[in-house]
Short mmCIF file of C-alpha atoms in Angstrom, two decimals:
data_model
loop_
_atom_site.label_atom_id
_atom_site.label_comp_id
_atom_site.label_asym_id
_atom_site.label_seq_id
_atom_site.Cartn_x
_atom_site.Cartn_y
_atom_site.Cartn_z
CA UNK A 6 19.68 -6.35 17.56
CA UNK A 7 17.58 -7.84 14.82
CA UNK A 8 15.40 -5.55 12.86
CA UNK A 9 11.06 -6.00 13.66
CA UNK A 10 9.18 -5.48 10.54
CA UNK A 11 5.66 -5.83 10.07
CA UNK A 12 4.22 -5.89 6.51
CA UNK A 13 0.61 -5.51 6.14
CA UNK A 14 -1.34 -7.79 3.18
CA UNK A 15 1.43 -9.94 3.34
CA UNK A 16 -0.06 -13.26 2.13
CA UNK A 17 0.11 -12.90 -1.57
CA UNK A 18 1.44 -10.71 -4.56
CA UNK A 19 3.79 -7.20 -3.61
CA UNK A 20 3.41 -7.63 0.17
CA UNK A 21 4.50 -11.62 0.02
CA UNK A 22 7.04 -10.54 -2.34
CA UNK A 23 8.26 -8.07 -0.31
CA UNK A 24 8.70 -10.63 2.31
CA UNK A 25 10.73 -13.35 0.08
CA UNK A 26 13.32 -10.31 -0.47
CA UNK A 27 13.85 -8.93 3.00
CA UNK A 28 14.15 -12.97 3.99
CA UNK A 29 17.15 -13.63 1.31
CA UNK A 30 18.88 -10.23 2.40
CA UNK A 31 18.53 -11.10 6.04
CA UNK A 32 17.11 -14.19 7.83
CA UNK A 33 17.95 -12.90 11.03
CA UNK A 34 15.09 -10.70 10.68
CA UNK A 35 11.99 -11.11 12.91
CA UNK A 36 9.19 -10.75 10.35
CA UNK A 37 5.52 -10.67 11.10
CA UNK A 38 3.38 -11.07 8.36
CA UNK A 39 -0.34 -9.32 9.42
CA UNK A 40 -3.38 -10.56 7.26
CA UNK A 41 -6.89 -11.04 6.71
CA UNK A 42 -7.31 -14.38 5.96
CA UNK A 43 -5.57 -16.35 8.60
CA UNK A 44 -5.47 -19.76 6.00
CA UNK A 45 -3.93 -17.57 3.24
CA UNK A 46 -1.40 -16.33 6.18
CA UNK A 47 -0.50 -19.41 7.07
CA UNK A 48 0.20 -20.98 3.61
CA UNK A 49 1.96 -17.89 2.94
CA UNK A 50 4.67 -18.39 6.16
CA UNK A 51 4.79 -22.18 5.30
CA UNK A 52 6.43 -21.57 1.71
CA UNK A 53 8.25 -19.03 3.37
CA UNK A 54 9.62 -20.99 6.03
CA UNK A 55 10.48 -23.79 2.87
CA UNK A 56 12.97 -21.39 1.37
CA UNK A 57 14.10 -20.12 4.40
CA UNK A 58 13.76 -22.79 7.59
CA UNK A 59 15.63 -20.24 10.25
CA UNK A 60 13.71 -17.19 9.35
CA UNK A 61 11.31 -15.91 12.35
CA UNK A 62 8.47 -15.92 10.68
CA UNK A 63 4.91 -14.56 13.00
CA UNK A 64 2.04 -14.06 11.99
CA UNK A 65 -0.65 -11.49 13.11
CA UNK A 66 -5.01 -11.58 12.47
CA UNK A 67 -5.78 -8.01 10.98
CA UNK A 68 -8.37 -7.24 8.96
CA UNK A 69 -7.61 -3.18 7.94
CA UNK A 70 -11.20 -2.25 6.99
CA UNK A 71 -12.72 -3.28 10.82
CA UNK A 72 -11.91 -0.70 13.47
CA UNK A 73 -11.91 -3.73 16.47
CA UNK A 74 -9.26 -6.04 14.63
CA UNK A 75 -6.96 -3.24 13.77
CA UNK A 76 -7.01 -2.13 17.21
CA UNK A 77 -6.61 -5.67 18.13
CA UNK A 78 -3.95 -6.55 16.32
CA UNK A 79 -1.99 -3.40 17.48
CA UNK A 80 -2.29 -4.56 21.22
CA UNK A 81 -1.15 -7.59 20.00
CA UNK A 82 2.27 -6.02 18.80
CA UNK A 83 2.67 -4.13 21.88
CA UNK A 84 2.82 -7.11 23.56
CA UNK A 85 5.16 -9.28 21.47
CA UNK A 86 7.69 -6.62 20.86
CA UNK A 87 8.50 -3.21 22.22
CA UNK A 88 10.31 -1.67 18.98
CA UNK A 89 9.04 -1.87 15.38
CA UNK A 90 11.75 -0.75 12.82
CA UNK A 91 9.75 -1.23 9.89
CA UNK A 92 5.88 -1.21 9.30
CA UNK A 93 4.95 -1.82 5.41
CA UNK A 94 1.26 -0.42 5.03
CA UNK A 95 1.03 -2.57 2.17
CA UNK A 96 -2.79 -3.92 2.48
CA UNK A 97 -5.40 -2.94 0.17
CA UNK A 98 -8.75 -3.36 -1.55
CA UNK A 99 -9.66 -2.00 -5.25
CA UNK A 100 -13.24 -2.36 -6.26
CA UNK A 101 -14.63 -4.63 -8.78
CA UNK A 102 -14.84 -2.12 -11.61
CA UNK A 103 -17.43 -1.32 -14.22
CA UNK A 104 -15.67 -1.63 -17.48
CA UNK A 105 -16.31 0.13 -21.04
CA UNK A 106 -14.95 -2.75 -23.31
CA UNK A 107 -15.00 -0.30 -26.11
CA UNK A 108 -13.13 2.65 -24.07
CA UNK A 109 -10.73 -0.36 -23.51
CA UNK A 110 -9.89 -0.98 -27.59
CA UNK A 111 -10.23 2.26 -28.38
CA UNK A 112 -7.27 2.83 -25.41
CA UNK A 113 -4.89 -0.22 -26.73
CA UNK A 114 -4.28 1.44 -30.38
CA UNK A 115 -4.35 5.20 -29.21
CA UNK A 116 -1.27 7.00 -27.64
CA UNK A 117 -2.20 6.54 -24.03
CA UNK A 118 -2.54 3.16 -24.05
CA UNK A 119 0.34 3.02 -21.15
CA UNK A 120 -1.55 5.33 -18.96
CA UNK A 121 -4.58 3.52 -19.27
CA UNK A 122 -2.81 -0.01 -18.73
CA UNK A 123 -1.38 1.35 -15.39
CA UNK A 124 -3.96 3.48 -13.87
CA UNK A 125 -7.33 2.13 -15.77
CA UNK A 126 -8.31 6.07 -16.63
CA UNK A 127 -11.49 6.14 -19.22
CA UNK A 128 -12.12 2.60 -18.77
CA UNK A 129 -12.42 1.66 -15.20
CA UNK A 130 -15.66 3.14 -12.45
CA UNK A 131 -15.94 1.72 -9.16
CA UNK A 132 -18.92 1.32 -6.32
CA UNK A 133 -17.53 1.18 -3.21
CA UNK A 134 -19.78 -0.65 0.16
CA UNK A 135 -19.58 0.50 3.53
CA UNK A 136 -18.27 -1.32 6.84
CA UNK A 137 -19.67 -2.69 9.55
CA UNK A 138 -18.45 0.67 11.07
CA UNK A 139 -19.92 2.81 8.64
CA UNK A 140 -16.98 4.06 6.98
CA UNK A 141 -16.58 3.56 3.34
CA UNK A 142 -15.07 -0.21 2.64
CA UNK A 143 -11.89 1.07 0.50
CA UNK A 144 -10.89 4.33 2.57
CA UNK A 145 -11.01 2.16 5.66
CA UNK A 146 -8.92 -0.50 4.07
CA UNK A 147 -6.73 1.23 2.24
CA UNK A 148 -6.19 4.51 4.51
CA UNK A 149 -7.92 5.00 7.91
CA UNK A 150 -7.37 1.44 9.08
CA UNK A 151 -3.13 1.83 8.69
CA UNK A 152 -3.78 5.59 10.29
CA UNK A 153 -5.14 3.93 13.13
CA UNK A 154 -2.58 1.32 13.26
CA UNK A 155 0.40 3.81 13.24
CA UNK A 156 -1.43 5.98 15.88
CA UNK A 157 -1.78 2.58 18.19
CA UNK A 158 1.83 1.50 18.04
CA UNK A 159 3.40 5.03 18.24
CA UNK A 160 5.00 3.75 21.52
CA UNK A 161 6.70 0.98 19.54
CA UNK A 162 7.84 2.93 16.65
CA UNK A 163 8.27 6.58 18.17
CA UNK A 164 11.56 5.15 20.98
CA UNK A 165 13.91 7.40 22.08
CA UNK A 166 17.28 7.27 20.06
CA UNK A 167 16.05 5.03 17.79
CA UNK A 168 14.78 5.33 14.07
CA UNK A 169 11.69 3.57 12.65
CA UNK A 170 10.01 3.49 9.08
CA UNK A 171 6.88 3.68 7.65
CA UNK A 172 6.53 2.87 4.06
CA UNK A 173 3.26 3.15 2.09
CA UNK A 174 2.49 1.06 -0.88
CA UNK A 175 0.85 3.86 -3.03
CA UNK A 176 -0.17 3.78 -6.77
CA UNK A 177 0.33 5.87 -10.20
CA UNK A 178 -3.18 5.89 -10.10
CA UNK A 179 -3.53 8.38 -6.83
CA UNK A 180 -4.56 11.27 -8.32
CA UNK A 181 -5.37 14.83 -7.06
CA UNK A 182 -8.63 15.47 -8.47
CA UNK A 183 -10.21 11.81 -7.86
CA UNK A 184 -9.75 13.52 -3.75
CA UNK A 185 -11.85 16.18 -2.31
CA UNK A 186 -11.03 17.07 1.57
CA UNK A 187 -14.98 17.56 1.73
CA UNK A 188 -15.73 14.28 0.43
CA UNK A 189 -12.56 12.41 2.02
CA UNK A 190 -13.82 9.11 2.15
CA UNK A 191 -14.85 9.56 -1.51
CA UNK A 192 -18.85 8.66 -0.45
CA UNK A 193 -19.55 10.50 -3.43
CA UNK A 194 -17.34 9.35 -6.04
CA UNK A 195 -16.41 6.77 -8.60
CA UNK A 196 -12.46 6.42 -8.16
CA UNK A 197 -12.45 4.89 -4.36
CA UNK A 198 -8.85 3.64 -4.84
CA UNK A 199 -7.82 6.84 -6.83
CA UNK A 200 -8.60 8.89 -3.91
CA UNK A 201 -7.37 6.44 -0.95
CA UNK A 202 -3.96 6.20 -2.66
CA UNK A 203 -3.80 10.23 -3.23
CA UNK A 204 -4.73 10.51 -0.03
CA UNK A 205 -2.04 8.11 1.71
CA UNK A 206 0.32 10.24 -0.35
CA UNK A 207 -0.86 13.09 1.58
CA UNK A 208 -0.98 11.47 4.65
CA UNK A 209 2.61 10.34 4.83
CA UNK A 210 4.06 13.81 4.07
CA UNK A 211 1.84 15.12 7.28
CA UNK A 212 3.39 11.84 9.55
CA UNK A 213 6.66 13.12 8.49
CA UNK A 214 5.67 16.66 9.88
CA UNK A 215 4.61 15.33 13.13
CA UNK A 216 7.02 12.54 13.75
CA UNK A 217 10.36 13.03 11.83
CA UNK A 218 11.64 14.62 15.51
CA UNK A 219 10.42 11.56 17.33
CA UNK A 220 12.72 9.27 15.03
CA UNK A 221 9.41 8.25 12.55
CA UNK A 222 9.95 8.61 8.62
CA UNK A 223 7.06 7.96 6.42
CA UNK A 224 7.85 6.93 2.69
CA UNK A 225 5.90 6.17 -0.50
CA UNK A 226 6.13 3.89 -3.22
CA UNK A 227 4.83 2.74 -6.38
CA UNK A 228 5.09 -0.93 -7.22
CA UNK A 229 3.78 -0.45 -11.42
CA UNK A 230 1.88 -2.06 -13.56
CA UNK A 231 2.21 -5.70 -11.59
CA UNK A 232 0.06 -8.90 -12.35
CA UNK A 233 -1.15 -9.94 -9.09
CA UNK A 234 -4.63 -10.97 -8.13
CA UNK A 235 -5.90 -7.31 -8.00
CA UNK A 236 -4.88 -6.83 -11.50
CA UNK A 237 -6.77 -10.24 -12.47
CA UNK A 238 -9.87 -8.99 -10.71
CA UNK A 239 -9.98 -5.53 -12.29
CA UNK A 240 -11.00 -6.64 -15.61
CA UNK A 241 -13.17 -9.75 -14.28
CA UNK A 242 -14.99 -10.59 -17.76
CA UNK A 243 -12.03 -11.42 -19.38
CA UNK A 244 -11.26 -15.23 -19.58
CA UNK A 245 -7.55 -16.16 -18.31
CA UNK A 246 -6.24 -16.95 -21.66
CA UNK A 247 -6.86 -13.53 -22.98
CA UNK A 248 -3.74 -12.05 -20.17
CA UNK A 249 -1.74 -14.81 -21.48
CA UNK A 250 -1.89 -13.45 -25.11
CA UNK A 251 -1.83 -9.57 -23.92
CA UNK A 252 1.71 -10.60 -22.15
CA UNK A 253 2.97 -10.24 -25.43
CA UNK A 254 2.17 -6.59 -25.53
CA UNK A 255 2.97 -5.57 -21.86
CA UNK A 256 6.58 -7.10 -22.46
CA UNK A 257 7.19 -4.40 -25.51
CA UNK A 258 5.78 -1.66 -23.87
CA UNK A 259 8.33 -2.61 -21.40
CA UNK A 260 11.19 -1.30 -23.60
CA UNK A 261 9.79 1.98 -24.01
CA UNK A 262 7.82 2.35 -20.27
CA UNK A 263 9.76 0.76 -17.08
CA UNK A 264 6.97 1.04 -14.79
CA UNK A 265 5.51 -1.75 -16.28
CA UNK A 266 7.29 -4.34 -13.88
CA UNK A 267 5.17 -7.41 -14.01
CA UNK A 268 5.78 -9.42 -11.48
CA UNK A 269 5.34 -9.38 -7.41
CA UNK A 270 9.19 -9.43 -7.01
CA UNK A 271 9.83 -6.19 -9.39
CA UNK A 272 6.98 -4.87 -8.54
CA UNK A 273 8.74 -4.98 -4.63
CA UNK A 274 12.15 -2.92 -5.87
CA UNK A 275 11.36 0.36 -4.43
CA UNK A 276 9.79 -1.28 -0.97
CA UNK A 277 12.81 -3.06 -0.53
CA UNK A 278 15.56 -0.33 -1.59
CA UNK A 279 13.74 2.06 1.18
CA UNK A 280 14.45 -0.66 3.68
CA UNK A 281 18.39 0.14 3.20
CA UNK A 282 18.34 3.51 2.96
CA UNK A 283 18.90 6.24 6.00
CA UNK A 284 15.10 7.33 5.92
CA UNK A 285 16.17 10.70 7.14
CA UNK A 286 18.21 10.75 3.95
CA UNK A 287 15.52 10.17 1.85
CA UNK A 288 12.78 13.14 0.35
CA UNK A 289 9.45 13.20 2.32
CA UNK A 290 7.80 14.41 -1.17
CA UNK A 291 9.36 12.23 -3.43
CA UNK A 292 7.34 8.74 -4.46
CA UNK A 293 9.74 6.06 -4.92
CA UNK A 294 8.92 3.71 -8.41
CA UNK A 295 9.66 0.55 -9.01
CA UNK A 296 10.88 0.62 -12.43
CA UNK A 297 12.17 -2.69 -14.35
CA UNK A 298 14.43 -2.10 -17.73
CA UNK A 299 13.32 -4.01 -21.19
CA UNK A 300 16.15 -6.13 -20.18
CA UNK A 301 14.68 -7.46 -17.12
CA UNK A 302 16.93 -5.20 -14.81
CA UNK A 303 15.56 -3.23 -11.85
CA UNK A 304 16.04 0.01 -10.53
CA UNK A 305 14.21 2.98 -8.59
CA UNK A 306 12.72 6.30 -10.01
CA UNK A 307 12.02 8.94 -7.44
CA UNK A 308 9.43 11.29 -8.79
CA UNK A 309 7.95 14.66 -6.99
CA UNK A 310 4.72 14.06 -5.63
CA UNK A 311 1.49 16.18 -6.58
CA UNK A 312 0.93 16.98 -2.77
CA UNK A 313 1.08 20.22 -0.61
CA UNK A 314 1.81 20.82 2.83
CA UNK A 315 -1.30 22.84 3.43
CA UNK A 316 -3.37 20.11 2.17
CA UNK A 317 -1.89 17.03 4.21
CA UNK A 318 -1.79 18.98 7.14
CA UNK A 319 -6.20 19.33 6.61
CA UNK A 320 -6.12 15.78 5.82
CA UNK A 321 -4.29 14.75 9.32
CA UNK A 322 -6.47 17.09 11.33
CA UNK A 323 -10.11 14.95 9.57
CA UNK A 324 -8.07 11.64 10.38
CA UNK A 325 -7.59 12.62 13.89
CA UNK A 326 -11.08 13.77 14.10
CA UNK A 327 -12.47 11.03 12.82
CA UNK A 328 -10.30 8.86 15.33
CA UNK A 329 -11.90 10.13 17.89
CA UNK A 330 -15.44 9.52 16.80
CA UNK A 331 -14.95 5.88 16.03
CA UNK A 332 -12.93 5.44 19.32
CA UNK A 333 -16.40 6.88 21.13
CA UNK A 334 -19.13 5.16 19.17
CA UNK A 335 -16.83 1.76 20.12
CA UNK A 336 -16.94 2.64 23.88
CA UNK A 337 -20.72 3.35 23.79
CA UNK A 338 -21.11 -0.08 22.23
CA UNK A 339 -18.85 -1.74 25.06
CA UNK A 340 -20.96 -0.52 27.47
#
């Protein structure tokens, strides 16, 4: 049968990516591509459908940071298909940053100039918003809204004799102390996206826990340092020109730091190599890098995650909580 993957933020940069690769490996695939912005969608599917005309191409309204669409959306699936094989929680919101233009020159001639090109630390804060649910806008987006997605189509992904992946599209920037259990929606805090990615890192270590017996495996990746229009946005001062002369730069750093891979389609390696592998084969604590060579070649660097089992297993146990408060305060306002 023809594998059913979903890929979430699938109308531009990794996640449309993504989607141009698993199309030239296999056409016979039915892909569904869930977004947002439905006119972004659809002009994503057309040039889709240009370089491949017999691809099954769907598409699928879902806006991850509103409680009603994801839920939505998943009743949607249920109906269209009753298997998923794949479901890439690819969507995601980053802030627009403060940024400390001097912190930033200082950064480019000092010796962590790469760490600061690939995960913004000492020259990026963030103010997150809240939802029309009242959950903070970049937990809900980036972590609660895919949590409630997987619980919605466990039917479809959890079948009897029959193996299903979920694959997260992480960050090098998900650090453990930008997360605090107490604080998990990071109300408090000034790295939103720090702590959403750490925490989907947690997260899929605690789905493997509960699901690897019912035939779910839960992966991570990180895509690197890859110029898409999140990247534009996080320094939004700067005038377009001044990436065009700093391309210089991130193509040496290249030779000496292979995470820096550029470009949507590098930037899709590891989310693509998972799809091929035997997910029970592959290590529930490992993130999976995208990693592109000075020479333009690409390749995958699994690296041990900075995660614990006591710690994801918390984390699963607020989600779940949490779950069941929005799921109440949405009944009492269908009433």
């Amino acid at each position: 049968m023809n594998k059913v993957v979903l890929v979430t933020g699938a109308n531009s940069g990794i996640g449309l990516g993504l989607c141009e690769r698993l199309l030239q490996d296999n056409e016979s695939l039915q892909l569904c591509l869930a977004c947002r912005n439905m006119q972004r969608a659809q002009a994503a599917r057309s040039a889709l459908l240009t370089s491949h005309p017999s691809a099954q191409v769907a598409l699928l309204q879902m806006d991850t940071s509103s409680i009603s669409s994801v839920l939505a959306a998943a009743q949607e699936v249920k109906l269209r298909y009753n298997r998923l094989d794949c479901l890439y929680l690819n969507a995601g919101i980053m802030p627009k940053p403060q940024f400390d233009v001097n912190a930033f020159f200082k950064g480019v001639f000092s010796s962590g100039i790469i760490t600061m090109f690939t995960t913004g630390q000492g020259i990026l804060t963030q103010k997150d918003s809240v939802t029309a649910d009242s959950l903070q806008e970049v937990f809900a987006t980036n972590l609660f809204g895919h949590f409630l997605l997987i619980r919605e189509l466990e039917p479809v992904l959890c079948d009897a004799g029959h193996t299903s992946q979920l694959i997260w599209t992480s960050s090098s920037n998900a650090h453990r102390p930008a997360f605090n259990l107490e604080d998990m929606q990071h109300q408090r805090g000034t790295q939103p996206y720090s702590s959403s990615k750490y925490a989907s890192d947690l997260l899929s270590l605690a789905l493997n826990t509960h699901h690897n017996k019912q035939g779910l495996y839960s992966s991570v990746i990180c895509p690197g340092f890859v110029m898409t229009n999140m990247t534009y946005g996080i320094l939004p001062s700067f005038p377009a020109f001044l990436w065009t002369l700093l391309m210089p730069v991130f193509w040496l750093i290249r030779i000496f730091c292979n995470n820096f891979t550029l470009n949507p389609y590098n930037g899709s390696e590891a989310l693509f190599w998972l799809f091929k592998q035997k997910p029970e084969s592959l290590d529930p604590q490992a993130k999976y890098h995208s990693s592109t060579s000075g020479l333009g070649n690409n390749y995958i660097q699994p690296r041990k995650m900075d995660i614990d089992l006591e710690t994801s297993e918390a984390l699963y146990e607020q989600l779940l909580q949490l779950e069941s408060e929005v799921r109440k305060k949405l009944k009492g306002k269908q009433k």
